[in-house]
Short mmCIF file of C-alpha atoms in Angstrom, two decimals:
data_model
loop_
_atom_site.label_atom_id
_atom_site.label_comp_id
_atom_site.label_asym_id
_atom_site.label_seq_id
_atom_site.Cartn_x
_atom_site.Cartn_y
_atom_site.Cartn_z
CA MET A 1 145.47 218.04 263.44
CA THR A 2 143.00 220.93 263.96
CA LYS A 3 143.11 222.41 267.43
CA LYS A 4 139.81 221.75 269.14
CA SER A 5 139.55 225.27 270.43
CA GLU A 6 139.95 226.91 267.08
CA TYR A 7 136.99 225.54 265.04
CA TYR A 8 133.67 223.94 265.75
CA TYR A 9 131.09 222.04 263.67
CA ASP A 10 127.75 223.83 263.27
CA GLU A 11 125.50 220.90 262.51
CA LYS A 12 122.42 223.14 261.96
CA ALA A 13 124.25 225.25 259.42
CA ALA A 14 125.45 222.12 257.57
CA ASP A 15 121.98 220.57 257.57
CA ARG A 16 120.46 223.86 256.45
CA ALA A 17 122.63 223.94 253.27
CA CYS A 18 121.70 220.34 252.49
CA ALA A 19 118.01 221.03 253.17
CA PHE A 20 117.99 224.04 250.85
CA ILE A 21 119.50 221.96 248.03
CA GLU A 22 117.13 219.04 248.56
CA THR A 23 113.94 221.04 248.94
CA MET A 24 114.52 223.94 246.52
CA ILE A 25 116.51 222.54 243.67
CA ARG A 26 115.17 220.16 241.04
CA HIS A 27 116.82 218.11 238.37
CA CYS A 28 116.39 219.68 234.94
CA LYS A 29 117.68 217.01 232.60
CA GLY A 30 116.95 213.37 231.77
CA GLU A 31 114.64 210.93 233.48
CA LEU A 32 114.78 212.82 236.76
CA ALA A 33 113.84 216.20 235.31
CA GLY A 34 111.40 218.03 237.60
CA LYS A 35 112.18 215.89 240.65
CA LEU A 36 113.90 217.25 243.71
CA LEU A 37 117.63 216.81 243.88
CA LYS A 38 118.79 214.22 246.40
CA LEU A 39 122.37 214.61 247.47
CA GLU A 40 124.53 211.45 247.66
CA GLU A 41 126.18 210.79 251.01
CA TRP A 42 129.67 211.59 249.64
CA GLN A 43 128.40 214.94 248.31
CA LYS A 44 126.90 215.80 251.74
CA ASN A 45 129.74 214.53 253.93
CA ASP A 46 132.78 215.42 251.79
CA ILE A 47 131.67 218.73 250.24
CA ILE A 48 128.45 220.46 251.40
CA LYS A 49 128.57 219.83 255.16
CA PRO A 50 132.26 220.63 255.59
CA ILE A 51 131.99 223.88 253.58
CA PHE A 52 128.97 225.22 255.41
CA GLY A 53 129.24 223.40 258.74
CA TRP A 54 132.79 224.11 259.93
CA LYS A 55 133.20 227.54 261.55
CA ASN A 56 135.80 229.59 263.36
CA LYS A 57 135.00 229.66 267.05
CA LYS A 58 136.07 233.27 267.54
CA THR A 59 134.25 234.79 264.60
CA ASN A 60 131.43 232.24 263.82
CA LEU A 61 132.43 232.69 260.19
CA ARG A 62 133.08 229.80 257.82
CA ARG A 63 136.43 228.01 258.24
CA TYR A 64 136.96 227.03 254.61
CA ARG A 65 137.75 229.82 252.13
CA THR A 66 138.93 227.53 249.33
CA CYS A 67 137.54 224.14 248.26
CA TYR A 68 139.24 222.14 245.53
CA VAL A 69 137.15 219.27 244.21
CA GLU A 70 138.96 217.04 241.70
CA ILE A 71 136.74 214.24 240.39
CA PRO A 72 136.29 212.29 237.12
CA ARG A 73 133.63 213.00 234.56
CA LYS A 74 129.99 211.95 234.99
CA ASN A 75 130.13 212.23 238.78
CA GLY A 76 127.87 215.29 238.94
CA LYS A 77 130.48 217.99 239.13
CA SER A 78 128.25 220.59 237.37
CA THR A 79 125.25 219.70 239.47
CA ILE A 80 127.04 220.13 242.78
CA GLY A 81 128.67 223.37 241.55
CA ALA A 82 125.27 224.82 240.52
CA ALA A 83 123.66 223.76 243.80
CA VAL A 84 126.40 225.55 245.78
CA ALA A 85 126.07 228.66 243.69
CA LEU A 86 122.35 228.88 244.26
CA PHE A 87 122.67 228.38 248.00
CA LEU A 88 125.17 231.25 248.10
CA LEU A 89 122.92 233.38 245.97
CA PHE A 90 119.64 232.84 247.90
CA ALA A 91 120.35 231.49 251.37
CA ASP A 92 123.83 232.39 252.63
CA GLY A 93 122.68 235.55 254.39
CA GLU A 94 125.22 237.79 252.58
CA ARG A 95 123.94 241.06 251.24
CA GLY A 96 125.21 242.49 247.99
CA ALA A 97 126.86 239.15 247.22
CA GLU A 98 128.66 238.83 243.87
CA ILE A 99 128.98 235.24 242.73
CA PHE A 100 130.85 234.23 239.62
CA SER A 101 131.14 231.13 237.42
CA CYS A 102 134.56 231.11 235.77
CA ALA A 103 136.31 228.89 233.28
CA GLY A 104 138.88 228.78 230.53
CA ASP A 105 136.37 229.99 227.90
CA ARG A 106 132.84 231.39 227.99
CA ASN A 107 131.18 228.13 226.83
CA GLN A 108 132.76 226.24 229.75
CA ALA A 109 131.94 229.00 232.20
CA ASN A 110 128.30 228.91 231.04
CA ILE A 111 127.86 225.18 231.82
CA ILE A 112 127.39 225.58 235.64
CA PHE A 113 125.65 228.95 235.23
CA SER A 114 123.20 227.59 232.66
CA LEU A 115 122.48 224.58 234.78
CA ALA A 116 121.80 226.82 237.75
CA LYS A 117 119.46 229.01 235.70
CA SER A 118 117.53 225.89 234.50
CA MET A 119 117.25 224.73 238.13
CA ILE A 120 115.74 228.09 239.02
CA GLU A 121 113.26 227.83 236.16
CA MET A 122 112.19 224.39 237.43
CA SER A 123 111.60 225.72 240.94
CA PRO A 124 108.47 227.85 241.66
CA GLU A 125 109.97 228.98 244.96
CA LEU A 126 113.15 230.30 243.38
CA ILE A 127 111.90 231.72 240.03
CA SER A 128 109.47 233.98 241.88
CA ARG A 129 112.29 235.55 243.88
CA CYS A 130 114.78 236.44 241.16
CA LYS A 131 115.31 237.91 237.69
CA THR A 132 117.17 235.87 235.14
CA TYR A 133 119.14 237.28 232.17
CA ARG A 134 121.41 235.79 229.57
CA ASN A 135 124.61 236.01 231.59
CA SER A 136 123.34 236.98 235.05
CA ILE A 137 120.80 236.14 237.70
CA GLU A 138 119.70 238.81 240.28
CA TYR A 139 118.21 238.30 243.71
CA PRO A 140 116.77 241.82 244.43
CA ALA A 141 115.70 241.10 248.04
CA LYS A 142 119.35 240.88 249.02
CA GLY A 143 120.96 242.76 246.17
CA ASN A 144 122.81 239.63 245.15
CA ILE A 145 123.93 238.75 241.62
CA TYR A 146 125.39 235.67 239.89
CA LYS A 147 127.48 236.26 236.74
CA VAL A 148 129.68 234.46 234.22
CA LEU A 149 133.33 235.30 233.50
CA SER A 150 135.94 233.55 231.37
CA SER A 151 139.62 233.76 230.51
CA ASP A 152 138.90 234.70 226.90
CA ALA A 153 137.18 237.91 227.98
CA LYS A 154 139.03 241.05 228.98
CA LEU A 155 139.78 240.80 232.69
CA GLN A 156 138.01 243.26 234.97
CA HIS A 157 139.62 244.15 238.23
CA GLY A 158 136.72 245.88 240.05
CA HIS A 159 134.88 242.82 241.45
CA ASN A 160 133.98 242.30 245.11
CA ALA A 161 133.36 238.57 244.96
CA HIS A 162 131.57 236.71 247.71
CA ALA A 163 132.04 233.39 245.90
CA VAL A 164 133.84 232.16 242.77
CA LEU A 165 133.23 228.77 241.12
CA PHE A 166 135.92 227.67 238.73
CA ASP A 167 134.74 224.91 236.36
CA GLU A 168 137.41 222.63 234.84
CA LEU A 169 140.34 224.54 236.27
CA HIS A 170 142.72 222.52 234.11
CA THR A 171 141.52 224.42 231.02
CA GLN A 172 142.76 227.79 232.35
CA PRO A 173 145.42 229.10 229.93
CA ASN A 174 147.32 230.87 232.74
CA ASP A 175 146.86 232.01 236.33
CA GLU A 176 145.52 235.55 235.50
CA LEU A 177 141.84 234.88 236.04
CA TRP A 178 142.49 232.76 239.11
CA ASN A 179 144.65 235.42 240.76
CA THR A 180 142.25 238.23 239.77
CA MET A 181 139.24 236.49 241.33
CA VAL A 182 141.11 235.29 244.44
CA THR A 183 142.20 238.83 245.24
CA SER A 184 138.70 240.14 244.53
CA THR A 185 137.42 238.39 247.68
CA GLY A 186 139.55 240.41 250.07
CA ALA A 187 136.75 242.68 251.33
CA ARG A 188 134.37 239.87 252.15
CA SER A 189 134.00 238.33 255.59
CA GLN A 190 133.60 234.70 254.52
CA PRO A 191 134.27 234.30 250.81
CA LEU A 192 134.46 230.97 248.99
CA ILE A 193 136.65 230.02 246.14
CA MET A 194 135.57 226.63 244.75
CA ALA A 195 137.29 224.84 241.90
CA ILE A 196 135.61 221.79 240.41
CA THR A 197 137.68 219.98 237.85
CA THR A 198 138.96 216.71 236.36
CA ALA A 199 142.65 216.02 236.39
CA GLY A 200 144.77 217.80 233.78
CA SER A 201 147.48 216.84 231.39
CA SER A 202 150.22 219.33 232.14
CA LYS A 203 152.31 218.84 235.26
CA THR A 204 154.16 222.11 235.06
CA ASP A 205 154.74 224.91 237.54
CA ASN A 206 153.08 227.44 235.22
CA ASN A 207 149.88 225.47 235.09
CA ILE A 208 147.51 226.94 237.68
CA CYS A 209 145.44 223.77 238.02
CA TRP A 210 148.59 221.67 238.70
CA GLN A 211 149.70 224.26 241.22
CA VAL A 212 146.38 224.15 243.11
CA HIS A 213 146.24 220.30 242.80
CA ASP A 214 149.73 219.99 244.21
CA TYR A 215 148.84 222.32 247.06
CA ALA A 216 145.58 220.45 247.73
CA ASP A 217 147.37 217.12 247.76
CA LYS A 218 149.95 218.40 250.27
CA VAL A 219 147.16 219.76 252.50
CA LYS A 220 145.32 216.45 252.27
CA ASN A 221 148.45 214.54 253.28
CA ASN A 222 149.37 217.01 256.09
CA ILE A 223 152.51 218.16 254.37
CA ILE A 224 151.16 221.68 254.31
CA LYS A 225 148.98 222.99 257.18
CA ASP A 226 146.17 225.21 255.85
CA GLU A 227 143.00 224.80 257.85
CA THR A 228 141.07 227.14 255.57
CA PHE A 229 141.63 224.90 252.47
CA LEU A 230 139.31 221.91 251.83
CA PRO A 231 140.86 219.34 249.47
CA VAL A 232 138.42 216.79 247.95
CA ILE A 233 140.21 214.55 245.50
CA TYR A 234 138.84 211.24 244.11
CA SER A 235 141.34 209.37 241.95
CA ALA A 236 143.06 206.11 241.16
CA ASN A 237 146.83 205.73 241.58
CA GLU A 238 149.18 205.68 238.58
CA ASN A 239 150.08 202.05 239.28
CA ASP A 240 146.48 200.77 239.67
CA ASN A 241 145.09 198.36 237.11
CA ILE A 242 142.88 200.48 234.91
CA GLN A 243 140.94 197.40 233.81
CA ASP A 244 139.97 196.45 237.37
CA GLU A 245 136.44 197.45 238.58
CA LYS A 246 137.91 198.17 242.05
CA THR A 247 140.00 200.94 240.34
CA TRP A 248 136.90 202.36 238.70
CA MET A 249 135.02 202.46 242.05
CA LYS A 250 137.99 203.98 243.89
CA ALA A 251 138.07 207.01 241.56
CA ASN A 252 134.32 207.45 240.97
CA PRO A 253 132.13 208.02 244.09
CA ASN A 254 129.02 207.95 241.88
CA TYR A 255 129.92 204.59 240.37
CA GLY A 256 126.73 202.52 239.99
CA ILE A 257 124.56 205.68 240.28
CA SER A 258 125.25 208.18 237.48
CA ILE A 259 128.05 205.97 236.05
CA LYS A 260 127.22 202.46 234.91
CA LYS A 261 129.47 199.41 234.83
CA ASP A 262 128.68 198.73 231.19
CA TYR A 263 130.02 202.19 230.26
CA PHE A 264 133.36 201.51 232.03
CA ILE A 265 133.70 198.09 230.42
CA LYS A 266 133.36 199.68 226.99
CA GLU A 267 135.67 202.62 227.72
CA SER A 268 138.39 200.59 229.42
CA ALA A 269 138.37 198.15 226.41
CA LYS A 270 138.84 201.17 224.11
CA ALA A 271 141.74 202.37 226.23
CA ALA A 272 143.39 198.91 226.00
CA GLU A 273 143.03 198.85 222.26
CA ILE A 274 143.76 202.47 221.27
CA ALA A 275 146.99 203.84 222.67
CA SER A 276 146.05 207.53 222.14
CA TYR A 277 142.90 207.00 224.28
CA GLU A 278 144.63 205.41 227.30
CA ASN A 279 145.74 208.70 228.77
CA SER A 280 142.31 210.24 228.11
CA PHE A 281 140.65 207.33 229.95
CA LYS A 282 143.11 207.68 232.88
CA ARG A 283 142.59 211.41 233.17
CA LEU A 284 138.86 211.76 232.45
CA HIS A 285 137.53 208.65 234.12
CA LEU A 286 140.13 207.78 236.76
CA ASN A 287 141.28 211.24 237.58
CA ILE A 288 144.97 210.40 237.07
CA TRP A 289 147.14 213.32 236.04
CA THR A 290 148.88 212.50 232.85
CA THR A 291 151.30 214.23 230.46
CA ASN A 292 149.91 215.55 227.18
CA VAL A 293 152.57 213.53 225.31
CA THR A 294 152.10 209.81 224.83
CA LYS A 295 153.46 207.02 222.68
CA TRP A 296 151.19 206.06 219.84
CA LEU A 297 150.64 202.90 217.69
CA SER A 298 152.78 199.80 218.42
CA ASP A 299 155.09 198.27 215.81
CA LYS A 300 152.97 195.11 215.86
CA GLN A 301 149.84 197.16 214.99
CA TRP A 302 151.68 199.00 212.22
CA MET A 303 153.12 195.84 210.62
CA GLU A 304 149.69 194.16 210.57
CA ASN A 305 148.96 196.72 207.77
CA TYR A 306 151.15 195.19 205.16
CA TYR A 307 150.60 192.71 202.33
CA ASP A 308 152.20 192.10 198.92
CA TYR A 309 150.91 194.52 196.34
CA ASP A 310 152.11 195.38 192.82
CA ILE A 311 152.41 199.15 192.73
CA LYS A 312 152.17 199.05 188.92
CA ASN A 313 148.39 198.72 189.58
CA LEU A 314 148.47 202.28 190.88
CA GLU A 315 149.55 203.93 187.64
CA GLY A 316 146.96 206.45 186.49
CA LYS A 317 144.99 206.22 189.78
CA ALA A 318 143.93 209.21 191.76
CA CYS A 319 145.72 209.96 195.04
CA PHE A 320 146.14 212.59 197.71
CA ALA A 321 149.53 213.77 198.87
CA GLY A 322 151.21 215.33 201.92
CA LEU A 323 154.55 217.15 201.58
CA ASP A 324 156.78 217.88 204.62
CA LEU A 325 159.85 219.92 203.68
CA ALA A 326 162.35 219.59 206.48
CA SER A 327 165.31 221.83 207.23
CA THR A 328 167.85 222.26 204.40
CA ARG A 329 170.09 219.59 205.87
CA ASP A 330 167.71 216.80 206.85
CA MET A 331 165.05 214.52 205.43
CA SER A 332 162.05 215.69 203.42
CA SER A 333 159.05 213.51 202.55
CA LEU A 334 156.20 213.15 200.19
CA VAL A 335 153.47 210.54 200.91
CA LEU A 336 150.85 209.50 198.34
CA LEU A 337 147.60 208.01 199.60
CA PHE A 338 145.64 205.95 197.11
CA PRO A 339 141.99 205.03 197.93
CA LEU A 340 141.08 201.53 196.79
CA GLU A 341 137.80 199.64 196.95
CA ASP A 342 136.33 198.44 200.21
CA GLU A 343 137.78 201.34 202.19
CA LYS A 344 141.35 200.15 201.69
CA TYR A 345 144.34 202.40 201.00
CA ILE A 346 147.84 202.13 199.62
CA VAL A 347 150.49 204.39 201.17
CA LEU A 348 153.36 205.19 198.86
CA PRO A 349 156.11 207.25 200.58
CA PHE A 350 159.08 209.12 199.07
CA PHE A 351 162.02 210.51 201.06
CA TRP A 352 164.90 212.84 200.12
CA CYS A 353 168.07 213.82 202.00
CA PRO A 354 171.41 215.54 201.13
CA TRP A 355 174.43 213.22 200.71
CA GLU A 356 176.38 214.82 203.50
CA SER A 357 173.53 214.39 205.98
CA ILE A 358 173.15 210.78 204.93
CA TYR A 359 176.80 210.16 205.72
CA ASN A 360 176.63 211.93 209.08
CA ARG A 361 173.45 210.18 210.11
CA THR A 362 174.91 206.86 209.15
CA MET A 363 178.31 207.30 210.83
CA LYS A 364 177.42 209.36 213.87
CA ASP A 365 173.88 208.34 214.74
CA LYS A 366 174.22 204.73 213.52
CA LEU A 367 171.02 205.02 211.53
CA ASN A 368 170.21 203.11 208.34
CA TYR A 369 170.35 206.08 205.95
CA ASN A 370 173.02 204.46 203.76
CA LEU A 371 171.21 201.15 203.56
CA TRP A 372 167.92 202.93 202.67
CA VAL A 373 169.68 204.72 199.82
CA LYS A 374 170.95 201.38 198.46
CA GLN A 375 167.54 199.83 198.79
CA GLY A 376 165.92 202.73 196.90
CA PHE A 377 163.80 203.98 199.78
CA LEU A 378 165.80 207.19 200.35
CA HIS A 379 166.72 209.48 197.46
CA ALA A 380 170.09 211.22 197.92
CA THR A 381 170.50 214.71 196.63
CA GLU A 382 173.91 216.27 195.81
CA GLY A 383 175.74 218.48 198.27
CA ASP A 384 175.15 219.34 201.95
CA VAL A 385 171.76 221.09 201.57
CA GLN A 386 168.41 219.92 200.22
CA ASP A 387 168.08 220.12 196.44
CA TYR A 388 164.55 221.37 195.98
CA GLU A 389 164.87 221.31 192.20
CA TYR A 390 165.56 217.57 192.36
CA ILE A 391 162.48 217.12 194.56
CA ARG A 392 160.44 219.29 192.25
CA LYS A 393 161.52 217.13 189.23
CA THR A 394 160.61 213.90 191.05
CA ILE A 395 157.17 215.23 192.13
CA ASN A 396 156.39 216.24 188.51
CA GLU A 397 157.41 212.75 187.32
CA LEU A 398 155.16 211.23 189.89
CA ASN A 399 152.29 213.41 188.74
CA GLU A 400 152.75 212.13 185.24
CA LYS A 401 152.64 208.61 186.46
CA TYR A 402 149.84 209.03 189.00
CA ASN A 403 146.84 211.36 189.27
CA ILE A 404 147.83 213.56 192.22
CA LYS A 405 144.64 215.50 193.00
CA VAL A 406 146.18 217.78 195.65
CA ILE A 407 149.34 218.15 197.76
CA GLY A 408 148.92 219.34 201.31
CA TYR A 409 151.97 221.11 202.74
CA ASP A 410 153.00 222.86 205.95
CA ARG A 411 152.42 226.53 205.15
CA TRP A 412 154.94 227.57 207.82
CA ASN A 413 157.75 225.55 206.37
CA SER A 414 157.17 226.10 202.64
CA SER A 415 159.66 227.41 200.17
CA SER A 416 160.03 228.41 196.53
CA LEU A 417 159.42 224.73 195.75
CA VAL A 418 155.72 225.23 196.48
CA ILE A 419 155.54 228.26 194.18
CA ASN A 420 157.35 226.29 191.43
CA LEU A 421 155.02 223.30 191.82
CA LEU A 422 152.05 225.62 191.54
CA GLY A 423 153.59 226.94 188.33
CA ASP A 424 153.95 223.41 187.08
CA GLY A 425 150.21 222.95 187.38
CA LEU A 426 149.97 220.95 190.61
CA THR A 427 147.27 221.79 193.14
CA MET A 428 149.00 222.87 196.33
CA SER A 429 146.97 223.23 199.64
CA PRO A 430 148.48 224.93 202.69
CA PHE A 431 147.86 222.68 205.65
CA GLY A 432 147.92 224.09 209.18
CA GLN A 433 149.85 222.10 211.80
CA GLY A 434 147.63 223.06 214.75
CA TRP A 435 144.89 221.09 216.55
CA ALA A 436 142.07 222.20 214.26
CA SER A 437 143.80 220.86 211.11
CA MET A 438 145.79 217.92 212.44
CA SER A 439 143.48 216.20 214.94
CA ALA A 440 140.82 214.72 212.68
CA PRO A 441 143.26 213.16 210.09
CA THR A 442 145.53 211.86 212.95
CA LYS A 443 142.55 210.16 214.55
CA GLU A 444 141.54 208.82 211.08
CA LEU A 445 145.01 207.34 210.60
CA GLU A 446 144.74 205.65 213.94
CA LYS A 447 141.40 204.10 212.96
CA MET A 448 142.81 203.00 209.56
CA VAL A 449 145.70 201.24 211.26
CA LEU A 450 143.60 199.54 213.94
CA ARG A 451 141.09 198.36 211.25
CA LYS A 452 143.91 197.20 208.99
CA GLN A 453 142.74 199.40 206.19
CA ILE A 454 146.07 200.65 204.91
CA ASN A 455 149.00 198.96 203.17
CA HIS A 456 152.26 200.86 203.84
CA LEU A 457 154.18 198.46 201.57
CA ASN A 458 156.61 197.71 204.37
CA ASN A 459 158.47 200.93 203.84
CA PRO A 460 161.36 200.78 206.44
CA ILE A 461 161.72 204.54 206.81
CA LEU A 462 158.03 205.09 207.46
CA ARG A 463 158.11 202.15 209.91
CA TRP A 464 161.07 203.69 211.78
CA GLN A 465 159.38 207.05 211.89
CA MET A 466 156.14 205.59 213.24
CA SER A 467 158.14 204.13 216.13
CA ASN A 468 159.43 207.62 216.88
CA VAL A 469 156.02 209.28 217.17
CA SER A 470 154.77 210.85 220.39
CA LEU A 471 151.31 212.36 220.38
CA ARG A 472 150.29 215.56 222.07
CA THR A 473 146.76 215.89 223.46
CA ASP A 474 144.97 219.06 224.36
CA PRO A 475 142.19 219.45 227.01
CA SER A 476 139.53 218.89 224.35
CA GLU A 477 141.07 215.55 223.46
CA ASN A 478 142.37 216.72 220.12
CA ILE A 479 145.60 214.97 219.12
CA LYS A 480 148.53 215.57 216.82
CA VAL A 481 152.04 214.33 216.18
CA ASP A 482 154.45 216.20 218.39
CA LYS A 483 157.63 216.77 216.42
CA ALA A 484 159.48 218.38 219.32
CA ARG A 485 158.75 215.50 221.76
CA SER A 486 159.12 212.59 219.28
CA THR A 487 162.34 210.70 219.68
CA GLU A 488 163.51 211.13 216.08
CA LYS A 489 162.29 212.08 212.58
CA VAL A 490 158.53 211.86 211.98
CA ASP A 491 158.19 213.92 208.73
CA GLY A 492 156.77 210.92 206.77
CA VAL A 493 154.05 210.37 209.38
CA VAL A 494 153.12 214.10 209.23
CA SER A 495 153.01 213.85 205.39
CA LEU A 496 150.71 210.87 205.66
CA VAL A 497 148.41 212.68 208.15
CA MET A 498 148.21 215.70 205.79
CA ALA A 499 147.43 213.36 202.83
CA ILE A 500 144.56 211.87 204.87
CA GLY A 501 143.46 215.41 205.75
CA GLU A 502 143.28 216.28 202.08
CA LYS A 503 141.24 213.15 201.44
CA LEU A 504 138.80 214.10 204.18
CA THR A 505 138.45 217.58 202.85
CA ASP A 506 137.79 216.15 199.39
CA GLU A 507 135.05 213.96 200.74
CA ALA A 508 133.18 216.73 202.53
CA PRO A 509 131.50 218.31 199.51
CA GLY A 510 130.28 214.94 198.36
CA GLU A 511 127.91 214.68 201.29
CA SER A 512 125.42 216.89 199.54
CA VAL A 513 123.37 215.45 196.69
CA TYR A 514 123.46 218.82 194.94
CA ASN A 515 127.15 218.26 194.20
CA ASP A 516 126.13 215.36 191.97
CA ARG A 517 122.87 216.47 190.35
CA GLY A 518 122.71 220.21 190.94
CA LEU A 519 119.73 222.16 192.11
CA LEU A 520 116.21 221.35 190.93
CA ILE A 521 114.01 224.37 190.16
CA ILE A 522 110.24 223.74 190.78
#
C-alpha cells in the first residue's frame, strides 16, 4: 500500500487535465467529427486522473513516470494517446518540452501523431497557437515540440524527452528504441513514458512488450512495489469462455459504446470456425497474450474435403505445382493443383524418399513409410540420399501427362534439379517462404478447406502432414506454416500452399480487361 505521507491526490490538477481534453479537443472522424471529445468514466478514473492528479508530497511533481495501458482494439487507444500528447504539448506547464510518438515502424508511429494533428486542425483554439508540419508540431509560446520516431529509423541519442508515447509496444522488434527513449527523460523533472498497446504474441524475455507487461502485471498484483508505475490492463483470462458476452465486457471497457455486440457475435463465431483466427480474436479483442504458434485445421475439417474422383479425367488439364525439396535424407514432395469448374480443385500429391530413410522412419519412428510405399503413395529412391534424377524423370513424365503451367519452389532450398527442370522446358518459379509470399496462399487454403472446395483424394501422407502443422502468426496477422514448430513433416502442405500461391499469381493479370482484348486507340 502507498504510504499516506508520501503522495497526495491533487483533484484540481486531475480535473484540469480532463477539462482541457473535453473543452479543447474534438473528434475528427466518423459521426462525431467536429464535436467535443467526452471522456468515458474509465478513461478519466483509470488513466487521465491518476496520471495528472497523483503527486509527490515533497516535490509536488507527478507521482507516475510510466503508464502502461494494455487494452483490446476499438477501445479508443489512439484517441486517449493523442489527447494525452496534446495536453502535454499545450497545457502541462513544461517549457522546451520534447514529446515523441514512437512505434515499431513509421506508419504505426504516425497513427497517434496524425490523429493529434487532425484534432488540432479541428480546434480553433489550438490551431491558432501552434505550427503543424509533416512530422512535427511546434508550440512556440513555450518552445515545445511534438515529433514522430520509429524503430525502422536510425536511432538518435540526443533527445531530452519530456514525454514519450509508445503505440502498439508489442510491434517493437527489440528493446533499443524503448531503452533509448526511457534514458532520454533523465534530465526532466516529471517525465512520462506511456505505452498503449494490445496484447502480443511472443512471451519471451527478449520481447520488450512482454517484459513491460510482466512488470506491469506484478506491480498491479503487488508482487513488485513501484509507486511511480501505473499499470492499466483490461483483459480476459486464458480460461474464460471466449463466446460469452461477460468475457467480452470484462476485457473491453468501451463495450456497448465504440464496440457493438453484433460485431463481437460475428468475430467470436469466426474464431470458433477458423482455427487460425482464434488466437487473433483472443489477442486483439480479449487482450489475452497468446503464442504466435497455433494448431491449424482439424482432421474432421480436412476429411470433409474428399469424394471419389477418377484422376484419368485430369489428363491434359492445366495445373499449378509446388515443389518442396527436403534434405538429402528425408521426404520431398510435389503437389499439383487442378482448378475445376465451380471453384473446385483437385489436389494430386507426389512424395519421394530414399530407401534407407524409409526403413529408419518405419522401424525407429513407427511411421507408415513402408505401408505408403506398398500403397503407391510414397516413391522410394535407391540408396541413402535423395535421387534428384529420379524425381526429375517423374516430374517430366507428369508434365507429359498433365499441363503443368508453373512449378513454385523454395528458392533457399533449391538444387541442380531446378536448373535441370528449367533445361527440360518446365517453368520454374522461385517462391519465398516469408510472410509476404506465404500468408495469402495459406489463408486461401484455409478458406478452400472450410468451404469444402478441394478434393485431396484421401492421400494418407498429406492427411498425416496436415495433422502435424503449426501456424506462425506475425503482429500484422499474416500466417504461414511453421516447419520448425510443427510436430513432424509438413513438406506436402508447404508444396500445396506454393501451388495455390502460383495460381493466385496467375489470376492477378486477368483482372484487367486489357489482358484479354488489348488497348483500344481512339
